[in-house]
PDB file of C-alpha atoms in Angstrom:
ATOM      1  CA  MET A   1     -13.325 -30.616  16.008  1.00 53.00           C
ATOM      2  CA  THR A   2     -14.647 -31.486  19.451  1.00 53.00           C
ATOM      3  CA  ALA A   3     -16.033 -28.894  21.841  1.00 55.00           C
ATOM      4  CA  THR A   4     -12.907 -29.078  24.010  1.00 75.00           C
ATOM      5  CA  GLU A   5     -10.385 -29.039  21.155  1.00 86.00           C
ATOM      6  CA  PRO A   6      -8.687 -25.679  20.500  1.00 93.00           C
ATOM      7  CA  LEU A   7      -9.323 -23.867  17.252  1.00 95.00           C
ATOM      8  CA  LEU A   8      -5.581 -23.473  16.670  1.00 96.00           C
ATOM      9  CA  SER A   9      -2.858 -25.548  18.283  1.00 97.00           C
ATOM     10  CA  VAL A  10       0.825 -24.699  17.807  1.00 97.00           C
ATOM     11  CA  LYS A  11       3.437 -27.118  19.144  1.00 97.00           C
ATOM     12  CA  GLY A  12       7.183 -26.569  19.069  1.00 97.00           C
ATOM     13  CA  LEU A  13       7.073 -24.013  16.235  1.00 97.00           C
ATOM     14  CA  VAL A  14      10.548 -23.203  14.911  1.00 96.00           C
ATOM     15  CA  LYS A  15      11.663 -20.763  12.227  1.00 95.00           C
ATOM     16  CA  HIS A  16      15.369 -20.376  11.490  1.00 93.00           C
ATOM     17  CA  PHE A  17      16.773 -18.172   8.739  1.00 92.00           C
ATOM     18  CA  PRO A  18      20.117 -19.135   7.169  1.00 87.00           C
ATOM     19  CA  VAL A  19      23.010 -16.676   7.291  1.00 88.00           C
ATOM     20  CA  LYS A  20      24.896 -16.761   3.981  1.00 86.00           C
ATOM     21  CA  LYS A  21      28.298 -15.285   3.166  1.00 87.00           C
ATOM     22  CA  GLY A  22      30.804 -15.206   0.362  1.00 80.00           C
ATOM     23  CA  LEU A  23      30.600 -15.345  -3.396  1.00 81.00           C
ATOM     24  CA  LEU A  24      28.996 -18.789  -3.299  1.00 78.00           C
ATOM     25  CA  GLN A  25      26.527 -17.720  -0.608  1.00 80.00           C
ATOM     26  CA  ARG A  26      27.368 -20.616   1.674  1.00 85.00           C
ATOM     27  CA  THR A  27      25.356 -21.005   4.860  1.00 82.00           C
ATOM     28  CA  VAL A  28      27.565 -20.096   7.806  1.00 82.00           C
ATOM     29  CA  GLY A  29      24.958 -19.915  10.559  1.00 84.00           C
ATOM     30  CA  GLN A  30      21.313 -19.646  11.517  1.00 87.00           C
ATOM     31  CA  VAL A  31      19.186 -16.842  12.942  1.00 88.00           C
ATOM     32  CA  HIS A  32      16.821 -18.421  15.474  1.00 89.00           C
ATOM     33  CA  ALA A  33      13.837 -16.119  14.915  1.00 92.00           C
ATOM     34  CA  VAL A  34      11.332 -18.495  16.541  1.00 95.00           C
ATOM     35  CA  ASP A  35      12.678 -21.279  18.710  1.00 94.00           C
ATOM     36  CA  GLY A  36      10.107 -23.867  19.734  1.00 95.00           C
ATOM     37  CA  ILE A  37       7.012 -21.972  20.879  1.00 96.00           C
ATOM     38  CA  SER A  38       3.716 -23.675  21.761  1.00 97.00           C
ATOM     39  CA  PHE A  39       0.236 -22.329  22.486  1.00 97.00           C
ATOM     40  CA  ASP A  40      -3.460 -22.933  21.806  1.00 97.00           C
ATOM     41  CA  ILE A  41      -6.234 -20.522  20.821  1.00 96.00           C
ATOM     42  CA  GLY A  42      -9.850 -21.348  21.574  1.00 94.00           C
ATOM     43  CA  ARG A  43     -12.822 -20.399  19.456  1.00 91.00           C
ATOM     44  CA  GLY A  44     -13.752 -16.755  20.009  1.00 90.00           C
ATOM     45  CA  GLU A  45     -10.614 -16.067  22.065  1.00 94.00           C
ATOM     46  CA  THR A  46      -8.076 -13.276  21.611  1.00 94.00           C
ATOM     47  CA  LEU A  47      -4.548 -14.378  22.420  1.00 96.00           C
ATOM     48  CA  GLY A  48      -1.679 -11.896  22.452  1.00 96.00           C
ATOM     49  CA  LEU A  49       1.939 -12.427  21.410  1.00 96.00           C
ATOM     50  CA  VAL A  50       3.881  -9.583  22.986  1.00 96.00           C
ATOM     51  CA  GLY A  51       7.496  -8.501  23.126  1.00 93.00           C
ATOM     52  CA  GLU A  52       9.946  -5.956  21.787  1.00 91.00           C
ATOM     53  CA  SER A  53      10.731  -5.533  18.098  1.00 89.00           C
ATOM     54  CA  GLY A  54      12.848  -8.418  16.844  1.00 88.00           C
ATOM     55  CA  CYS A  55      11.623 -10.945  19.415  1.00 92.00           C
ATOM     56  CA  GLY A  56      10.054 -13.177  16.734  1.00 92.00           C
ATOM     57  CA  LYS A  57       6.357 -12.478  17.207  1.00 94.00           C
ATOM     58  CA  SER A  58       5.609 -11.332  13.639  1.00 94.00           C
ATOM     59  CA  THR A  59       7.674 -14.200  12.227  1.00 95.00           C
ATOM     60  CA  ALA A  60       5.620 -16.609  14.340  1.00 96.00           C
ATOM     61  CA  GLY A  61       2.380 -15.177  12.964  1.00 95.00           C
ATOM     62  CA  LYS A  62       3.541 -15.491   9.354  1.00 95.00           C
ATOM     63  CA  ALA A  63       4.768 -19.053   9.950  1.00 95.00           C
ATOM     64  CA  ILE A  64       1.407 -20.056  11.450  1.00 95.00           C
ATOM     65  CA  LEU A  65      -0.318 -18.706   8.333  1.00 95.00           C
ATOM     66  CA  LYS A  66       2.364 -20.371   6.179  1.00 94.00           C
ATOM     67  CA  LEU A  67       3.191 -17.072   4.525  1.00 93.00           C
ATOM     68  CA  ILE A  68       6.679 -18.307   5.328  1.00 94.00           C
ATOM     69  CA  GLU A  69       7.437 -21.995   5.775  1.00 94.00           C
ATOM     70  CA  PRO A  70       8.192 -23.057   9.364  1.00 95.00           C
ATOM     71  CA  THR A  71      11.451 -24.916   9.946  1.00 95.00           C
ATOM     72  CA  ALA A  72       9.839 -27.376  12.356  1.00 96.00           C
ATOM     73  CA  GLY A  73       6.832 -27.845  14.601  1.00 96.00           C
ATOM     74  CA  GLU A  74       3.148 -28.682  14.378  1.00 97.00           C
ATOM     75  CA  ILE A  75       0.283 -26.378  13.393  1.00 97.00           C
ATOM     76  CA  ARG A  76      -3.236 -27.748  13.735  1.00 97.00           C
ATOM     77  CA  LEU A  77      -6.364 -25.878  12.693  1.00 96.00           C
ATOM     78  CA  HIS A  78      -9.706 -27.420  13.601  1.00 94.00           C
ATOM     79  CA  GLY A  79      -7.689 -30.441  14.721  1.00 94.00           C
ATOM     80  CA  LYS A  80      -6.058 -30.983  11.297  1.00 95.00           C
ATOM     81  CA  HIS A  81      -2.318 -30.726  10.652  1.00 96.00           C
ATOM     82  CA  ILE A  82      -1.506 -28.002   8.116  1.00 95.00           C
ATOM     83  CA  GLU A  83       2.241 -27.520   8.639  1.00 94.00           C
ATOM     84  CA  GLY A  84       3.247 -29.898   5.822  1.00 91.00           C
ATOM     85  CA  LEU A  85       0.652 -28.898   3.259  1.00 93.00           C
ATOM     86  CA  SER A  86       1.659 -27.656  -0.170  1.00 92.00           C
ATOM     87  CA  ARG A  87       0.570 -24.270  -1.443  1.00 90.00           C
ATOM     88  CA  ARG A  88      -2.250 -25.888  -3.396  1.00 92.00           C
ATOM     89  CA  ALA A  89      -3.388 -28.039  -0.473  1.00 94.00           C
ATOM     90  CA  MET A  90      -3.372 -24.976   1.785  1.00 94.00           C
ATOM     91  CA  ARG A  91      -5.853 -23.057  -0.384  1.00 92.00           C
ATOM     92  CA  PRO A  92      -9.042 -24.334   1.337  1.00 92.00           C
ATOM     93  CA  TRP A  93      -7.507 -23.645   4.741  1.00 94.00           C
ATOM     94  CA  ARG A  94      -6.686 -20.051   3.880  1.00 92.00           C
ATOM     95  CA  ARG A  95     -10.405 -19.309   3.972  1.00 93.00           C
ATOM     96  CA  GLN A  96     -10.233 -20.085   7.690  1.00 94.00           C
ATOM     97  CA  MET A  97      -7.175 -17.906   8.445  1.00 95.00           C
ATOM     98  CA  GLN A  98      -6.815 -14.270   7.454  1.00 94.00           C
ATOM     99  CA  ILE A  99      -4.451 -11.448   8.419  1.00 94.00           C
ATOM    100  CA  VAL A 100      -4.630  -7.732   9.143  1.00 93.00           C
ATOM    101  CA  PHE A 101      -1.237  -6.172   8.425  1.00 90.00           C
ATOM    102  CA  GLN A 102       0.577  -3.449  10.340  1.00 86.00           C
ATOM    103  CA  ASP A 103       0.731  -0.856   7.572  1.00 85.00           C
ATOM    104  CA  PRO A 104      -2.742  -0.060   6.194  1.00 80.00           C
ATOM    105  CA  HIS A 105      -1.172   1.838   3.288  1.00 83.00           C
ATOM    106  CA  SER A 106       1.163  -0.771   1.776  1.00 88.00           C
ATOM    107  CA  SER A 107      -1.202  -3.687   2.438  1.00 89.00           C
ATOM    108  CA  LEU A 108      -3.892  -2.365   0.072  1.00 93.00           C
ATOM    109  CA  ASN A 109      -3.643  -2.413  -3.725  1.00 93.00           C
ATOM    110  CA  PRO A 110      -3.621   1.251  -4.789  1.00 94.00           C
ATOM    111  CA  ARG A 111      -5.031   0.334  -8.218  1.00 95.00           C
ATOM    112  CA  LEU A 112      -8.209  -1.170  -6.796  1.00 95.00           C
ATOM    113  CA  CYS A 113     -11.140   0.762  -5.391  1.00 96.00           C
ATOM    114  CA  VAL A 114     -12.449  -0.157  -1.945  1.00 96.00           C
ATOM    115  CA  ARG A 115     -15.315  -2.201  -3.396  1.00 96.00           C
ATOM    116  CA  ASP A 116     -12.898  -4.385  -5.373  1.00 97.00           C
ATOM    117  CA  ILE A 117     -10.450  -4.760  -2.470  1.00 97.00           C
ATOM    118  CA  ILE A 118     -13.165  -6.114  -0.187  1.00 96.00           C
ATOM    119  CA  ALA A 119     -14.662  -8.233  -2.969  1.00 96.00           C
ATOM    120  CA  GLU A 120     -11.368  -9.818  -4.039  1.00 95.00           C
ATOM    121  CA  PRO A 121     -11.391 -12.761  -1.566  1.00 95.00           C
ATOM    122  CA  LEU A 122     -15.042 -13.483  -2.368  1.00 96.00           C
ATOM    123  CA  VAL A 123     -14.304 -13.542  -6.096  1.00 95.00           C
ATOM    124  CA  ASN A 124     -11.141 -15.626  -5.703  1.00 94.00           C
ATOM    125  CA  TYR A 125     -13.041 -18.346  -3.849  1.00 94.00           C
ATOM    126  CA  GLY A 126     -16.220 -18.114  -5.919  1.00 93.00           C
ATOM    127  CA  VAL A 127     -18.287 -17.263  -2.858  1.00 92.00           C
ATOM    128  CA  ALA A 128     -20.462 -14.601  -4.466  1.00 91.00           C
ATOM    129  CA  ALA A 129     -21.077 -12.835  -7.766  1.00 91.00           C
ATOM    130  CA  GLY A 130     -23.315 -10.190  -9.257  1.00 93.00           C
ATOM    131  CA  HIS A 131     -25.881  -8.634  -6.950  1.00 94.00           C
ATOM    132  CA  ALA A 132     -25.027 -11.010  -4.076  1.00 95.00           C
ATOM    133  CA  LEU A 133     -21.390  -9.883  -4.261  1.00 96.00           C
ATOM    134  CA  LYS A 134     -22.315  -6.192  -4.167  1.00 95.00           C
ATOM    135  CA  GLN A 135     -24.640  -6.784  -1.228  1.00 95.00           C
ATOM    136  CA  ARG A 136     -22.018  -8.739   0.713  1.00 95.00           C
ATOM    137  CA  VAL A 137     -19.381  -6.041   0.130  1.00 96.00           C
ATOM    138  CA  ALA A 138     -21.787  -3.336   1.314  1.00 95.00           C
ATOM    139  CA  GLU A 139     -22.559  -5.370   4.466  1.00 94.00           C
ATOM    140  CA  LEU A 140     -18.850  -5.831   5.233  1.00 94.00           C
ATOM    141  CA  ALA A 141     -18.132  -2.132   4.746  1.00 94.00           C
ATOM    142  CA  LEU A 142     -20.981  -1.208   7.082  1.00 92.00           C
ATOM    143  CA  LYS A 143     -19.795  -3.714   9.700  1.00 90.00           C
ATOM    144  CA  VAL A 144     -16.392  -2.000   9.973  1.00 91.00           C
ATOM    145  CA  GLY A 145     -17.840   1.508   9.939  1.00 90.00           C
ATOM    146  CA  LEU A 146     -17.342   2.515   6.292  1.00 92.00           C
ATOM    147  CA  ARG A 147     -20.078   4.464   4.513  1.00 91.00           C
ATOM    148  CA  ALA A 148     -21.482   3.340   1.178  1.00 92.00           C
ATOM    149  CA  ASP A 149     -19.918   6.323  -0.604  1.00 93.00           C
ATOM    150  CA  ALA A 150     -16.461   4.968   0.320  1.00 95.00           C
ATOM    151  CA  LEU A 151     -16.797   1.910  -1.931  1.00 96.00           C
ATOM    152  CA  PRO A 152     -15.951   3.510  -5.319  1.00 96.00           C
ATOM    153  CA  ARG A 153     -12.987   5.435  -3.906  1.00 96.00           C
ATOM    154  CA  TYR A 154      -9.304   4.430  -3.713  1.00 96.00           C
ATOM    155  CA  PRO A 155      -7.034   3.776  -0.683  1.00 94.00           C
ATOM    156  CA  HIS A 156      -5.020   6.989  -1.056  1.00 93.00           C
ATOM    157  CA  GLU A 157      -8.194   9.008  -0.449  1.00 94.00           C
ATOM    158  CA  PHE A 158      -8.537   7.717   3.128  1.00 93.00           C
ATOM    159  CA  SER A 159      -6.869   8.265   6.481  1.00 90.00           C
ATOM    160  CA  GLY A 160      -4.780   5.530   8.117  1.00 87.00           C
ATOM    161  CA  GLY A 161      -7.646   4.454  10.363  1.00 89.00           C
ATOM    162  CA  GLN A 162     -10.065   4.242   7.440  1.00 92.00           C
ATOM    163  CA  ARG A 163      -7.558   2.231   5.411  1.00 93.00           C
ATOM    164  CA  GLN A 164      -7.204  -0.185   8.305  1.00 91.00           C
ATOM    165  CA  ARG A 165     -10.983  -0.589   8.358  1.00 92.00           C
ATOM    166  CA  ILE A 166     -10.782  -1.571   4.679  1.00 94.00           C
ATOM    167  CA  GLY A 167      -8.150  -4.183   5.546  1.00 93.00           C
ATOM    168  CA  ILE A 168     -10.325  -5.548   8.342  1.00 93.00           C
ATOM    169  CA  ALA A 169     -13.339  -5.793   6.037  1.00 93.00           C
ATOM    170  CA  ARG A 170     -11.219  -7.730   3.536  1.00 95.00           C
ATOM    171  CA  ALA A 171     -10.052 -10.082   6.291  1.00 94.00           C
ATOM    172  CA  LEU A 172     -13.663 -10.704   7.375  1.00 93.00           C
ATOM    173  CA  ALA A 173     -14.972 -11.359   3.862  1.00 94.00           C
ATOM    174  CA  LEU A 174     -14.572 -15.162   3.946  1.00 94.00           C
ATOM    175  CA  GLN A 175     -15.856 -15.438   7.525  1.00 92.00           C
ATOM    176  CA  PRO A 176     -12.592 -16.915   8.865  1.00 94.00           C
ATOM    177  CA  SER A 177     -12.299 -18.748  12.166  1.00 94.00           C
ATOM    178  CA  LEU A 178      -9.010 -16.977  12.978  1.00 95.00           C
ATOM    179  CA  ILE A 179      -7.595 -13.562  12.130  1.00 95.00           C
ATOM    180  CA  VAL A 180      -3.931 -12.785  12.787  1.00 96.00           C
ATOM    181  CA  CYS A 181      -3.519  -9.098  13.626  1.00 94.00           C
ATOM    182  CA  ASP A 182       0.120  -8.093  13.142  1.00 93.00           C
ATOM    183  CA  GLU A 183       0.615  -4.790  15.011  1.00 90.00           C
ATOM    184  CA  PRO A 184      -2.667  -3.543  13.475  1.00 88.00           C
ATOM    185  CA  VAL A 185      -2.815  -0.236  15.376  1.00 86.00           C
ATOM    186  CA  SER A 186       0.851   0.679  15.847  1.00 84.00           C
ATOM    187  CA  ALA A 187       0.916   2.900  12.731  1.00 77.00           C
ATOM    188  CA  LEU A 188      -2.163   4.857  13.834  1.00 81.00           C
ATOM    189  CA  ASP A 189      -2.681   7.931  15.996  1.00 81.00           C
ATOM    190  CA  VAL A 190      -3.742   7.271  19.594  1.00 80.00           C
ATOM    191  CA  SER A 191      -7.328   8.431  19.060  1.00 78.00           C
ATOM    192  CA  VAL A 192      -7.635   6.230  15.968  1.00 83.00           C
ATOM    193  CA  GLN A 193      -6.088   3.320  17.867  1.00 84.00           C
ATOM    194  CA  ALA A 194      -8.930   3.583  20.355  1.00 85.00           C
ATOM    195  CA  GLN A 195     -11.500   3.374  17.572  1.00 84.00           C
ATOM    196  CA  MET A 196      -9.787   0.321  16.063  1.00 85.00           C
ATOM    197  CA  LEU A 197      -9.557  -1.501  19.401  1.00 87.00           C
ATOM    198  CA  ASN A 198     -13.231  -0.858  20.043  1.00 86.00           C
ATOM    199  CA  LEU A 199     -13.963  -2.223  16.570  1.00 87.00           C
ATOM    200  CA  PHE A 200     -11.981  -5.418  17.252  1.00 87.00           C
ATOM    201  CA  ARG A 201     -13.872  -5.965  20.502  1.00 85.00           C
ATOM    202  CA  ALA A 202     -17.233  -5.412  18.785  1.00 86.00           C
ATOM    203  CA  LEU A 203     -16.377  -7.784  15.943  1.00 85.00           C
ATOM    204  CA  GLN A 204     -15.326 -10.508  18.343  1.00 83.00           C
ATOM    205  CA  SER A 205     -18.542 -10.099  20.308  1.00 82.00           C
ATOM    206  CA  ASP A 206     -20.702 -10.159  17.172  1.00 84.00           C
ATOM    207  CA  LEU A 207     -18.923 -12.831  15.125  1.00 84.00           C
ATOM    208  CA  GLY A 208     -17.119 -15.030  17.638  1.00 86.00           C
ATOM    209  CA  THR A 209     -13.940 -14.832  15.560  1.00 90.00           C
ATOM    210  CA  ALA A 210     -10.672 -15.796  17.269  1.00 94.00           C
ATOM    211  CA  PHE A 211      -7.773 -13.352  17.069  1.00 95.00           C
ATOM    212  CA  LEU A 212      -4.016 -13.801  17.375  1.00 96.00           C
ATOM    213  CA  PHE A 213      -3.032 -10.256  18.343  1.00 95.00           C
ATOM    214  CA  ILE A 214       0.648  -9.467  17.807  1.00 95.00           C
ATOM    215  CA  THR A 215       1.832  -6.285  19.510  1.00 93.00           C
ATOM    216  CA  HIS A 216       4.722  -4.652  21.326  1.00 91.00           C
ATOM    217  CA  ASP A 217       2.296  -2.362  23.167  1.00 90.00           C
ATOM    218  CA  LEU A 218       1.302  -3.795  26.542  1.00 92.00           C
ATOM    219  CA  ALA A 219      -1.450  -1.201  27.000  1.00 89.00           C
ATOM    220  CA  VAL A 220      -3.032  -2.407  23.751  1.00 90.00           C
ATOM    221  CA  ALA A 221      -2.627  -6.027  24.844  1.00 92.00           C
ATOM    222  CA  ARG A 222      -4.450  -5.277  28.092  1.00 92.00           C
ATOM    223  CA  GLN A 223      -7.406  -3.837  26.196  1.00 90.00           C
ATOM    224  CA  VAL A 224      -8.056  -6.615  23.689  1.00 91.00           C
ATOM    225  CA  THR A 225      -6.484  -9.920  24.768  1.00 94.00           C
ATOM    226  CA  ASP A 226      -7.744 -12.671  27.060  1.00 94.00           C
ATOM    227  CA  ARG A 227      -4.336 -14.295  27.517  1.00 96.00           C
ATOM    228  CA  ILE A 228      -0.825 -13.238  26.536  1.00 96.00           C
ATOM    229  CA  TYR A 229       2.411 -15.007  25.736  1.00 97.00           C
ATOM    230  CA  VAL A 230       5.604 -12.999  26.214  1.00 97.00           C
ATOM    231  CA  LEU A 231       8.338 -13.663  23.639  1.00 96.00           C
ATOM    232  CA  TYR A 232      12.021 -13.010  24.196  1.00 95.00           C
ATOM    233  CA  ARG A 233      14.580 -13.962  21.534  1.00 92.00           C
ATOM    234  CA  GLY A 234      12.180 -16.351  19.893  1.00 94.00           C
ATOM    235  CA  GLU A 235      11.123 -18.168  23.055  1.00 96.00           C
ATOM    236  CA  ILE A 236       8.086 -17.876  25.316  1.00 97.00           C
ATOM    237  CA  VAL A 237       9.253 -16.760  28.749  1.00 96.00           C
ATOM    238  CA  GLU A 238       5.899 -16.136  30.438  1.00 97.00           C
ATOM    239  CA  SER A 239       2.212 -16.683  29.747  1.00 97.00           C
ATOM    240  CA  GLY A 240      -1.162 -16.500  31.433  1.00 97.00           C
ATOM    241  CA  PRO A 241      -4.335 -14.414  31.688  1.00 97.00           C
ATOM    242  CA  THR A 242      -3.508 -10.899  30.534  1.00 95.00           C
ATOM    243  CA  ALA A 243      -4.286  -9.130  33.809  1.00 94.00           C
ATOM    244  CA  ASP A 244      -2.295 -11.674  35.852  1.00 95.00           C
ATOM    245  CA  VAL A 245       0.826 -11.342  33.687  1.00 95.00           C
ATOM    246  CA  LEU A 246       0.742  -7.549  33.489  1.00 94.00           C
ATOM    247  CA  ASP A 247      -0.179  -6.954  37.138  1.00 93.00           C
ATOM    248  CA  ARG A 248       2.098  -9.634  38.591  1.00 94.00           C
ATOM    249  CA  PRO A 249       4.904 -10.360  36.108  1.00 95.00           C
ATOM    250  CA  GLN A 250       7.311 -13.119  37.160  1.00 95.00           C
ATOM    251  CA  HIS A 251      10.039 -13.353  34.523  1.00 95.00           C
ATOM    252  CA  PRO A 252      12.762 -10.658  34.636  1.00 95.00           C
ATOM    253  CA  TYR A 253      12.143  -9.753  30.984  1.00 95.00           C
ATOM    254  CA  THR A 254       8.402  -9.295  31.556  1.00 95.00           C
ATOM    255  CA  ILE A 255       9.123  -7.238  34.666  1.00 94.00           C
ATOM    256  CA  ARG A 256      11.351  -4.928  32.596  1.00 92.00           C
ATOM    257  CA  LEU A 257       8.709  -4.633  29.867  1.00 92.00           C
ATOM    258  CA  VAL A 258       5.992  -3.700  32.343  1.00 92.00           C
ATOM    259  CA  ALA A 259       8.303  -1.284  34.171  1.00 90.00           C
ATOM    260  CA  SER A 260       9.044   0.546  30.902  1.00 84.00           C
ATOM    261  CA  ILE A 261       5.375   1.547  30.494  1.00 80.00           C
ATOM    262  CA  PRO A 262       3.959   4.376  32.641  1.00 73.00           C
ATOM    263  CA  GLY A 263       1.499   2.871  35.114  1.00 65.00           C
ATOM    264  CA  SER A 264      -1.302   5.254  34.168  1.00 50.00           C
ATOM    265  CA  ILE A 265      -1.073   4.162  30.539  1.00 60.00           C
ATOM    266  CA  LEU A 266      -0.847   0.466  31.282  1.00 66.00           C
ATOM    267  CA  ALA A 267      -3.739   0.541  33.742  1.00 63.00           C
ATOM    268  CA  GLY A 268      -5.935   2.958  31.822  1.00 53.00           C
ATOM    269  CA  SER A 269      -8.696   1.925  29.472  1.00 47.00           C
ATOM    270  CA  VAL A 270      -8.880   2.933  25.848  1.00 43.00           C
ATOM    271  CA  GLY A 271     -11.939   5.002  25.250  1.00 43.00           C
ATOM    272  CA  GLY A 272     -13.676   6.257  22.169  1.00 39.00           C
TER     273      GLY A 272
END
């Protein structure tokens, strides 16, 4: 990858879901969840996909990660096409792309203790074992603000914010180039949201990791993203530097989104 080449390049990404009816489950139509979106993410950049629920932003994130197969379009990571790769061929690339899910409760295996949850990616890829594995897990836990005594405990023993920290540590384990954050703070209390957003900013500063931040919350987008793309019915209707789009929206849909948020909330900073 050259210095000027984006880390991730998405061109004309499409994801349609078939609508089936009848006893034979014949396809009678298509739901156009994502309809030809394009964007680039640079190394160390945080790009936001914003819009109301159902606009296609989470579907886009899953298609980019190939958690669901895109219908059409190009996805290039480090300059290499990955959209047509099989599950087996994708395995090396998954080290470079990780995800933090919306619900920190359902995204963690309740049968595994925190130590094993964080260690799982490292074990799966043979990155570390024995003492080196324990040391790496302890370092990851510390990086996201978890104490050493948290490691032998189980997810149900933690608050939502602490569980999300566990998920972030797991996502960081393989030192990915890109982390997709799918509404990572929407299930948390406001005060905990502030802590998580501060953590994301600190991690980006320390590690240079790029983030694709998916959110419906424009106040959150203002705090953590460098640029945003506004999705409406599966299409990008406006994009640009975050402050420019939120302070001077041009598209009628973006104008309505911004108008629906109290100005003091949208302009205010998240503390904590």
